[in-house]
């Protein structure tokens, strides 16, 4: 079958996925021998991984396996925890983010994050989205208006909130709140968006909207998503990293390979539901 | 309670005598607790009544209760004189009954103290809640609580022995060439400001600490600095608690007595000079209540008129606080 014929019979989404998979891998984030400790407890052990640009990389694994810790290590949110200590290297475009001269505030402006529980600020919808821009120095009202609209459209929320930008972000439903948080994260135009179980507090319909959104977001951003839901990882991700207890990265490969033909027996056991 | 399963006619749920006795005990306990709660309400009402009753005799020459029993009304002090006169000297040979000078004293001290306690207290709260390490907080918080526990008379002596002669007087002399007495408005403002700092800082800090970390993390993840998070997230989210602390501090400053009497003096006057001696409403009441004034005289009754006014002022602060709390309830969940 020629490529022309193929494009005639495939749906648009599949076309996108095909191009996504065909894209050459440009590593945007790379961990090398990363160890993370909370006090005496080791949360990550010798993790090495290369996360490709403009793809969805899923982190799966049982509770306490360190996948969220890994996510927080990327944008240095672990700095908020006093007892946390990081060894090894974690590079963003080849620059170790734990170098002395890296400002975590600047880093977080490049790497946005969406949390498990929707956490809109107790402010208006508009101010929620504008917050990141304001702290990053945008003061011009026209610029802000544009950016807020763009971000809300990007998060597939604009149509639902267009007429009520001044009402509180807390008045939205859970799924809308989470999309507001995504809008807030993309408003400042980061390169990478980290998502820590973004759908686990949502109902299935709201969750599926977020999944569709992730599929669109990856055209412009690199998405790293932690999820408990293996079907979700299988549905939306290009690459899957499996962490197991002890903070060990057991396997990292194309999502299809992980779910169809895992190399490691423990990964197979985990995926087939023998534990975790 | 019977749990006999063989009793088919309502096993275990038909209260027997013991349950009835329990209910009776419950009712007694309930009445006792209610009685205790009522004491505070009755006390408030009683205070309000005594103030009004006696204040009436300041204005009308007879108490409300006496008037009901047929005492003749004789205007001694008019409301116009009381509220607009600028000379306060009820015990003078030629008495003046204008309350404004001592209201000015109280308000000046209150506003001045707020300028000390609100910025410093809020900054302290932000530091404790957002910036300080655990070890610093564990030392600073108890220190603030000690500050809050010092008797106000001690603050008064602190003002007399330190703030006025060591800080305020040299400033007055070197910068303005004013030779100052032992008391000054400024030292009253400073000492009341200092003593209300812990009130602002500790209540504000509680409100700020109650802001969920989710919100902080959300802001940090957007590249906010600690300062951004403190001022644009934590402070707005905790504003009702923070404002409540301001109101409490202001109410305290209005009612503050011993420290302010010792620091600011007993000279009723309206003045823009912060190095002058003034008199607050509370200081006047201390002076009157010391006992050289005969009970029943107009100057004695003035005590109650001033007390009633003070009561109304603090009451309105409380009402303002309630209104603000309802209006700006913490929105986060």
XYZ file of C-alpha atoms in Angstrom, chain A residues 75 77 80 105 108-109 111-113 115 117 119-123 131-132 134-136 168 170-171 184-185, chain B residues 133-134 212-226 228-229 232-233 236-237 331-333:
52
model
C 11.749 20.764 38.019
C 10.163 20.811 43.352
C 10.766 22.370 48.907
C 12.775 29.505 39.591
C 10.375 25.946 36.547
C 9.505 28.602 34.007
C 9.189 23.075 32.901
C 5.583 23.366 33.998
C 3.732 20.985 36.253
C -0.671 18.115 39.978
C -5.391 17.146 42.793
C -5.190 23.142 42.678
C -6.506 26.339 41.142
C -5.666 29.444 43.138
C -8.551 31.059 45.014
C -8.685 33.705 42.318
C -0.555 34.257 37.439
C 2.475 32.647 35.826
C 2.494 38.055 35.992
C 5.219 36.523 38.130
C 7.331 36.274 35.020
C -13.620 32.037 40.773
C -12.890 27.160 42.423
C -16.443 27.313 41.023
C -2.110 27.918 33.788
C 0.897 25.725 33.059
C 13.523 26.996 58.857
C 11.975 24.734 61.449
C -2.796 24.313 51.721
C 0.608 23.424 50.283
C -1.134 22.495 47.022
C -1.499 26.179 46.289
C 2.115 26.935 47.134
C 3.351 24.068 44.956
C 1.127 25.198 42.100
C 2.705 28.626 42.247
C 6.271 27.396 42.675
C 5.806 25.115 39.679
C 4.917 28.192 37.629
C 8.275 29.706 38.432
C 7.110 31.908 41.268
C 9.665 33.089 43.795
C 9.111 32.771 47.522
C 5.592 35.923 44.807
C 4.125 32.965 46.615
C 0.302 36.855 45.748
C -0.874 33.455 46.926
C -4.555 36.834 49.615
C -5.682 33.321 50.492
C -12.071 30.319 49.698
C -9.655 27.463 49.383
C -10.810 24.032 50.436
